[in-house]
Amino acid sequence: MIVMKKSLVLLSVLLVNTCILRIKAQEAKPEKPLNVILMIGDGMGIPQVSSAFYFGEETPNFERFEEIGLHKSYSTSHLITDSAAGATAFSTGQKTYKRAIGVSKDTIPQETILEKLKNEGYQTGLISLTSITHATPASFYAHVKDRDMHEEIAEQLITADVDFLAGGGRKFFSNRSDGKNLFNILLEHNYTLDTLKLGSSKAGMRNAFIIEDEGLPSKIDGRGDFLKEASLEALDYFGKAEKPFFLMIEGSYIDWGGHDMNPEMMISEVADFDKTLGAVLDYVESHPNTLLVVTADHETGGASIGKYYKLDAETGKKTEVPEKVAVYFITDQHSGELIPVFAKGKGAENFKGIYQNAQIYHKILKAIHEN
Ligand code: MG
Ligand code: ZN
């Protein structure tokens, strides 16, 4: 009888202790807000993703996703959209007209997801292979009625206080029609600036790597691993502060491969994007408080993967080579296909189904708020 009482007391003490421990654990370690990485393969439809499965040597990293959806890419003005309206739909949560940067269909500036999360205490970052003032990155911090207003966009960037910037576009800052050197203003905003290369990120400061006059070279013109290296440098930099982060990474030239109707360019740019994706997925898998969304603004080239034929120069006869495929394009313009969305990490299940491009904004915010 006495033994039983003792064990009851012991049990009660244990229960109380467990409760206190639980409360302490909750107090000591509140769940940090969700980190968000948005990767945009400009011009990357299903055919472009498919090319990674035929032309790569390893299993593409795209295969590491289980949560996959499709979005409807059209703009309010054109069924076949462009990168400006496409990225603005992701950044503001509403569709707009072709060429619009961060403005509604009535040209009214809209708060972007980057600006909103920054106001909520997030660190922010943008990586592009084009000028950092180009339509895709610009749609996250600028508000202008036309995508070609590069000098105005650059002027808006220097006061947007984005914490990590990597891309091209030097001339829009330091060789301008108004004679201003915007890099001086950037330095006043607590930036370290490198106009030649990556690698010198400093914790506790903002970092800008604006390393070409306009865009970076394409992969086939010798770009190297800039996209992957910039992405890893950004993730390393964000990890040094306690705050959560929002990072947009653009594989910009998958689109240009389509405009050039150049299979080699398209395939090599998708491979470069996939390589970067592998590094980012490794990060997401080891940092579970992160959501990764990978998509495109639209498809470019009306690309398809079809039969490969060998041509006999003498007879002109075409013979199918069963173990090879070829990439074909039907246009040097954008197309209207449904666009794949791949998601990984917390909230990834929200990205299944078929929905409007602008829903990506709302699904990201839902994942953050439900975390
Ligand atoms: Mg782009
Ligand atoms: Zn394009």
mmCIF file with all atom_site columns, C-alpha atoms in Angstrom, residues 40-48 71-75 79-87 90 98 135-136 147 250 252 254-256 258-259 295-302 333-340 357:
data_model
loop_
_atom_site.group_PDB
_atom_site.id
_atom_site.type_symbol
_atom_site.label_atom_id
_atom_site.label_alt_id
_atom_site.label_comp_id
_atom_site.label_asym_id
_atom_site.label_entity_id
_atom_site.label_seq_id
_atom_site.pdbx_PDB_ins_code
_atom_site.Cartn_x
_atom_site.Cartn_y
_atom_site.Cartn_z
_atom_site.occupancy
_atom_site.B_iso_or_equiv
_atom_site.pdbx_formal_charge
_atom_site.auth_seq_id
_atom_site.auth_comp_id
_atom_site.auth_asym_id
_atom_site.auth_atom_id
_atom_site.pdbx_PDB_model_num
ATOM 1  C CA . ILE A 1 40  ? 11.867 31.311 -61.161 1.00 0.00 ? 40  ILE A CA 1
ATOM 2  C CA . GLY A 1 41  ? 13.099 29.647 -64.319 1.00 0.00 ? 41  GLY A CA 1
ATOM 3  C CA . ASP A 1 42  ? 12.213 32.329 -66.850 1.00 0.00 ? 42  ASP A CA 1
ATOM 4  C CA . GLY A 1 43  ? 10.579 30.611 -69.833 1.00 0.00 ? 43  GLY A CA 1
ATOM 5  C CA . MET A 1 44  ? 10.663 27.188 -68.155 1.00 0.00 ? 44  MET A CA 1
ATOM 6  C CA . GLY A 1 45  ? 7.621  25.160 -69.139 1.00 0.00 ? 45  GLY A CA 1
ATOM 7  C CA . ILE A 1 46  ? 7.159  21.397 -69.012 1.00 0.00 ? 46  ILE A CA 1
ATOM 8  C CA . PRO A 1 47  ? 9.244  20.881 -72.210 1.00 0.00 ? 47  PRO A CA 1
ATOM 9  C CA . GLN A 1 48  ? 12.203 22.722 -70.676 1.00 0.00 ? 48  GLN A CA 1
ATOM 10 C CA . HIS A 1 71  ? -0.476 27.593 -62.894 1.00 0.00 ? 71  HIS A CA 1
ATOM 11 C CA . LYS A 1 72  ? -2.346 29.648 -65.469 1.00 0.00 ? 72  LYS A CA 1
ATOM 12 C CA . SER A 1 73  ? 0.081  32.292 -66.674 1.00 0.00 ? 73  SER A CA 1
ATOM 13 C CA . TYR A 1 74  ? -1.995 34.729 -68.781 1.00 0.00 ? 74  TYR A CA 1
ATOM 14 C CA . SER A 1 75  ? -1.993 38.475 -68.073 1.00 0.00 ? 75  SER A CA 1
ATOM 15 C CA . LEU A 1 79  ? -3.290 35.652 -73.114 1.00 0.00 ? 79  LEU A CA 1
ATOM 16 C CA . ILE A 1 80  ? 0.395  35.133 -73.865 1.00 0.00 ? 80  ILE A CA 1
ATOM 17 C CA . THR A 1 81  ? 2.097  36.934 -70.996 1.00 0.00 ? 81  THR A CA 1
ATOM 18 C CA . ASP A 1 82  ? 5.575  38.374 -70.474 1.00 0.00 ? 82  ASP A CA 1
ATOM 19 C CA . SER A 1 83  ? 8.042  38.241 -67.579 1.00 0.00 ? 83  SER A CA 1
ATOM 20 C CA . ALA A 1 84  ? 6.902  41.580 -66.124 1.00 0.00 ? 84  ALA A CA 1
ATOM 21 C CA . ALA A 1 85  ? 3.227  40.662 -65.755 1.00 0.00 ? 85  ALA A CA 1
ATOM 22 C CA . GLY A 1 86  ? 4.242  37.116 -64.786 1.00 0.00 ? 86  GLY A CA 1
ATOM 23 C CA . ALA A 1 87  ? 6.580  38.138 -61.963 1.00 0.00 ? 87  ALA A CA 1
ATOM 24 C CA . PHE A 1 90  ? 3.797  36.321 -58.102 1.00 0.00 ? 90  PHE A CA 1
ATOM 25 C CA . LYS A 1 98  ? 1.921  42.905 -69.994 1.00 0.00 ? 98  LYS A CA 1
ATOM 26 C CA . ALA A 1 135 ? 11.555 42.574 -65.443 1.00 0.00 ? 135 ALA A CA 1
ATOM 27 C CA . THR A 1 136 ? 11.711 39.484 -63.207 1.00 0.00 ? 136 THR A CA 1
ATOM 28 C CA . ARG A 1 147 ? 9.580  47.263 -67.876 1.00 0.00 ? 147 ARG A CA 1
ATOM 29 C CA . GLU A 1 250 ? 16.017 33.645 -61.259 1.00 0.00 ? 250 GLU A CA 1
ATOM 30 C CA . SER A 1 252 ? 16.949 34.002 -66.539 1.00 0.00 ? 252 SER A CA 1
ATOM 31 C CA . ILE A 1 254 ? 16.083 29.481 -70.220 1.00 0.00 ? 254 ILE A CA 1
ATOM 32 C CA . ASP A 1 255 ? 13.803 32.093 -71.811 1.00 0.00 ? 255 ASP A CA 1
ATOM 33 C CA . TRP A 1 256 ? 16.584 33.405 -74.051 1.00 0.00 ? 256 TRP A CA 1
ATOM 34 C CA . GLY A 1 258 ? 13.673 29.805 -76.498 1.00 0.00 ? 258 GLY A CA 1
ATOM 35 C CA . HIS A 1 259 ? 13.855 33.281 -78.078 1.00 0.00 ? 259 HIS A CA 1
ATOM 36 C CA . THR A 1 295 ? 8.101  27.807 -61.080 1.00 0.00 ? 295 THR A CA 1
ATOM 37 C CA . ALA A 1 296 ? 8.255  29.912 -64.260 1.00 0.00 ? 296 ALA A CA 1
ATOM 38 C CA . ASP A 1 297 ? 6.519  33.022 -65.514 1.00 0.00 ? 297 ASP A CA 1
ATOM 39 C CA . HIS A 1 298 ? 5.675  31.362 -68.864 1.00 0.00 ? 298 HIS A CA 1
ATOM 40 C CA . GLU A 1 299 ? 7.065  28.942 -71.428 1.00 0.00 ? 299 GLU A CA 1
ATOM 41 C CA . THR A 1 300 ? 9.241  30.255 -74.272 1.00 0.00 ? 300 THR A CA 1
ATOM 42 C CA . GLY A 1 301 ? 9.595  28.819 -77.755 1.00 0.00 ? 301 GLY A CA 1
ATOM 43 C CA . GLY A 1 302 ? 6.683  26.407 -77.804 1.00 0.00 ? 302 GLY A CA 1
ATOM 44 C CA . GLN A 1 333 ? 8.120  34.004 -78.668 1.00 0.00 ? 333 GLN A CA 1
ATOM 45 C CA . HIS A 1 334 ? 6.450  33.055 -75.395 1.00 0.00 ? 334 HIS A CA 1
ATOM 46 C CA . SER A 1 335 ? 3.670  30.470 -75.344 1.00 0.00 ? 335 SER A CA 1
ATOM 47 C CA . GLY A 1 336 ? 0.482  29.997 -73.343 1.00 0.00 ? 336 GLY A CA 1
ATOM 48 C CA . GLU A 1 337 ? 1.011  26.553 -71.792 1.00 0.00 ? 337 GLU A CA 1
ATOM 49 C CA . LEU A 1 338 ? 0.181  25.684 -68.198 1.00 0.00 ? 338 LEU A CA 1
ATOM 50 C CA . ILE A 1 339 ? 3.299  26.147 -66.093 1.00 0.00 ? 339 ILE A CA 1
ATOM 51 C CA . PRO A 1 340 ? 4.626  23.659 -63.523 1.00 0.00 ? 340 PRO A CA 1
ATOM 52 C CA . ASN A 1 357 ? -0.242 32.447 -61.240 1.00 0.00 ? 357 ASN A CA 1
#
